[in-house]
Tab-separated table of C-alpha atoms in Angstrom:
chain	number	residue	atom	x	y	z
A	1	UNK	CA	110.685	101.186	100.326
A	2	UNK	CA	110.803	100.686	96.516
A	3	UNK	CA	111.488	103.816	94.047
A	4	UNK	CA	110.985	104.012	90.280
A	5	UNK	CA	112.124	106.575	88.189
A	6	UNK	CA	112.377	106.810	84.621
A	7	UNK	CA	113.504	109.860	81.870
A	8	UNK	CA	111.671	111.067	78.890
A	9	UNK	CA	113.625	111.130	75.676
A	10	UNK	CA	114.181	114.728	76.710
A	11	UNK	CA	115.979	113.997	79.993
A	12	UNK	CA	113.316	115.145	82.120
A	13	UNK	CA	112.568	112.708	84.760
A	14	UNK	CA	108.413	111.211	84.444
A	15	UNK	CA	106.543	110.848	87.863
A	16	UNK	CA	108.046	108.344	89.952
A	17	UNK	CA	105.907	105.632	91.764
A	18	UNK	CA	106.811	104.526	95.282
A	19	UNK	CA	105.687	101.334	97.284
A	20	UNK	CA	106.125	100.555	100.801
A	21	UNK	CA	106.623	96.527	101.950
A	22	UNK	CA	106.180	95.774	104.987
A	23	UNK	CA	106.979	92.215	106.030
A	24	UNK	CA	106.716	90.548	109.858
A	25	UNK	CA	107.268	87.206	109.931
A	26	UNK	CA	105.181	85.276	112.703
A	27	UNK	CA	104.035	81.647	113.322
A	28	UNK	CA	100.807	82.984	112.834
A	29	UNK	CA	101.543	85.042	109.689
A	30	UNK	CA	98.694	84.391	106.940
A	31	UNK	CA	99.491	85.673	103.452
A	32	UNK	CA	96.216	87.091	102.064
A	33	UNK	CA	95.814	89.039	99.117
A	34	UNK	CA	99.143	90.612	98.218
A	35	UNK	CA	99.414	91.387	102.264
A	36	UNK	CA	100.708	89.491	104.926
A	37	UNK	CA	98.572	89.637	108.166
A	38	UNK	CA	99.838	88.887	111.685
A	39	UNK	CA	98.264	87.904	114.169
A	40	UNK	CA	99.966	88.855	117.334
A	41	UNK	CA	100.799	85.811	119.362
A	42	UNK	CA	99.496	86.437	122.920
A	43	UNK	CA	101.320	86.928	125.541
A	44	UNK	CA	99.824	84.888	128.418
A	45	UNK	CA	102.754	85.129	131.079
A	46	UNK	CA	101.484	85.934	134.252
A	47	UNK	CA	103.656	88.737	136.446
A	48	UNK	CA	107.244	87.457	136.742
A	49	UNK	CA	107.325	86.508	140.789
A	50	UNK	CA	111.163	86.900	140.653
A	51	UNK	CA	112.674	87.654	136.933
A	52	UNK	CA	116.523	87.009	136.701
A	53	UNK	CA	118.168	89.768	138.150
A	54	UNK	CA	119.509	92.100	135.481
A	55	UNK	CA	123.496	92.243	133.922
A	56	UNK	CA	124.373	89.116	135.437
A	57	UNK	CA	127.317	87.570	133.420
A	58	UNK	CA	127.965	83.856	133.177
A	59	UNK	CA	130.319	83.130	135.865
A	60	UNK	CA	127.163	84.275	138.001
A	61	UNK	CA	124.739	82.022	140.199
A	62	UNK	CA	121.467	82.768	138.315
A	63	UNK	CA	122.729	83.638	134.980
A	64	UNK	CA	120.720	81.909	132.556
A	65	UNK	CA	119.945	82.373	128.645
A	66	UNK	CA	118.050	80.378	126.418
A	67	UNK	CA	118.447	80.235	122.842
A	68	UNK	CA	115.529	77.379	122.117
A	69	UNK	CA	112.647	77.618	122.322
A	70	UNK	CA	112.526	82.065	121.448
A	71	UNK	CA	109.448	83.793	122.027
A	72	UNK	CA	106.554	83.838	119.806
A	73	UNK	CA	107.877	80.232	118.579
A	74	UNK	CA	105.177	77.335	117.945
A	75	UNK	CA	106.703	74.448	119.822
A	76	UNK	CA	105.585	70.700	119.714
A	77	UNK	CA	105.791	67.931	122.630
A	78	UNK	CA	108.641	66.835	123.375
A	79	UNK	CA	109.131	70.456	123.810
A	80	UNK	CA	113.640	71.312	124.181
A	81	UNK	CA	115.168	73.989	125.895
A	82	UNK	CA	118.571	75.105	125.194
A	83	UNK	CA	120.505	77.384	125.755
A	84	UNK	CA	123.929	78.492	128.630
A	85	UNK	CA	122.909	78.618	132.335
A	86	UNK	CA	125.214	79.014	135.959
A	87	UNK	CA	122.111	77.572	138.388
A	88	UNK	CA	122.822	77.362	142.113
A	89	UNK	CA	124.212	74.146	142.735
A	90	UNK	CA	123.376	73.102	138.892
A	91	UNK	CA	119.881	72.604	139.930
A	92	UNK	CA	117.167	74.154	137.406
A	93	UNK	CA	113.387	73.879	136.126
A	94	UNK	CA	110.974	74.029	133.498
A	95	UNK	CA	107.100	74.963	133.823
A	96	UNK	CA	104.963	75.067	130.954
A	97	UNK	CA	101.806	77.176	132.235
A	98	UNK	CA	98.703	77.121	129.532
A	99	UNK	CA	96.775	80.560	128.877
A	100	UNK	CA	95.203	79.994	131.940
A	101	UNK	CA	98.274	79.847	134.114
A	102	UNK	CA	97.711	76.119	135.416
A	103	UNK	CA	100.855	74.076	135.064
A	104	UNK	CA	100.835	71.799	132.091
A	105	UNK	CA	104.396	70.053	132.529
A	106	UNK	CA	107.088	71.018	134.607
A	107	UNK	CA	110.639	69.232	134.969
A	108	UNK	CA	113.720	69.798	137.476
A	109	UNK	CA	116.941	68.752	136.471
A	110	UNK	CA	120.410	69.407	137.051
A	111	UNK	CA	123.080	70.273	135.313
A	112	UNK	CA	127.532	70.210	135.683
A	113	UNK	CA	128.093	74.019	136.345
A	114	UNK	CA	131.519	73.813	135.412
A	115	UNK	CA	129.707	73.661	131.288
A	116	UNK	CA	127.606	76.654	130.803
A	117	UNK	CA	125.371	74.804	127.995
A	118	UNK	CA	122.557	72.804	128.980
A	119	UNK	CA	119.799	70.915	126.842
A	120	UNK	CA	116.900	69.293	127.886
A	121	UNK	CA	113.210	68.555	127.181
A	122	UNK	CA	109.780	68.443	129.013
A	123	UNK	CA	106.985	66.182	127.332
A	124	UNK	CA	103.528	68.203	126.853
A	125	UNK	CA	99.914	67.622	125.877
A	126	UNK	CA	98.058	69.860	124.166
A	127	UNK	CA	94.549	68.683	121.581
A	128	UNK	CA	95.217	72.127	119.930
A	129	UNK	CA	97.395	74.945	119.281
A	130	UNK	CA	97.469	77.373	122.280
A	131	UNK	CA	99.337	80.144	124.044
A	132	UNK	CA	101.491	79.296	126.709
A	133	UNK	CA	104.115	80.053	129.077
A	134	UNK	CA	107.177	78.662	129.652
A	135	UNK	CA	109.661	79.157	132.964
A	136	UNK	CA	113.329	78.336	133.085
A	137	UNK	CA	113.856	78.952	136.784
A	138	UNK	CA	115.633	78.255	139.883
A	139	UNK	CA	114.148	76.946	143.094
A	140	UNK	CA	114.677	78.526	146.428
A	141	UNK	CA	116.825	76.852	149.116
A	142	UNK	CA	114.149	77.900	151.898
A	143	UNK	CA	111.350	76.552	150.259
A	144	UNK	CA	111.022	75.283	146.604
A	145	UNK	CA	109.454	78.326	144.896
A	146	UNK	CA	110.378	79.386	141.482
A	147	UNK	CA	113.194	81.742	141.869
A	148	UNK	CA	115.532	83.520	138.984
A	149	UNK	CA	112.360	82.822	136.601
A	150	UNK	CA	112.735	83.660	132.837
A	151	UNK	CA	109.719	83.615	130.736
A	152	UNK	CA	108.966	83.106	127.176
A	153	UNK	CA	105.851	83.265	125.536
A	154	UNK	CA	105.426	80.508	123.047
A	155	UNK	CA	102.293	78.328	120.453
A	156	UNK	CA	101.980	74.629	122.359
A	157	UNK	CA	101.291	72.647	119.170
A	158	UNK	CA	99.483	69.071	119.361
């Protein structure tokens, strides 16, 4: 918030004027008159089947945080992920699910536990921008499905 005041000659203070800024920043922010207008980036994650279990710290099995791509971010193919993860076994994957929740891309890969940071990317198609959802997950030892899944809402770009 902005305030202006100003005196008279006989140090009596003149109406003040007051303004209010508000500013979100968004890949789909659109100044427009004077006002920036966001449109909210939807969040087209289906119900987590098994979200990382909560206050795990990095010497963990499951512990996982990504720093690349954040939520809300308009990616492009070859999309990276980064960030520090402790899979079981140094095994991990990515999904990328469209609005509609079918699988666009997904990758498995593996990592040296013993080095927290990983970095890696999955290749995408898109013909326009779109909502999407990406997993980093684990997969289970009885029988492949997603386990220890973080999501992140992103923009697939073409």
């Amino acid at each position: 918030m902005a305030l202006a005041a100003a005196c008279n000659d006989d140090g009596a203070e003149s109406p003040s004027a007051t303004a209010t800024v508000t500013v979100s920043i968004s890949p789909t922010s659109q100044p427009t008159g004077g006002r920036l207008i966001v449109t909210p980036i939807p969040n087209v994650c289906a119900p987590n089947p098994q979200p990382v279990p909560a206050g795990l710290a990095p010497d963990d099995f499951g512990f996982k945080e990504v720093e690349r791509p954040r939520s809300g971010d308009t990616v492009r193919s070859p999309l990276q992920v980064e960030g520090r993860a402790n899979p079981f076994e140094g095994a991990y994957s990515i999904t990328i699910f469209d609005g509609a929740g079918r699988v666009l891309a997904t990758g498995n890969f593996n990592k040296n536990n013993l080095i927290l940071a990983f970095s890696t990317s999955v290749t995408f198609q898109v013909a326009s921008i779109q909502p999407a959802c990406i997993w980093v997950h684990e997969r289970s030892g009885l029988d492949g499905s997603p386990v220890s899944v973080l999501q992140i809402p992103v923009l697939l770009a073409p």
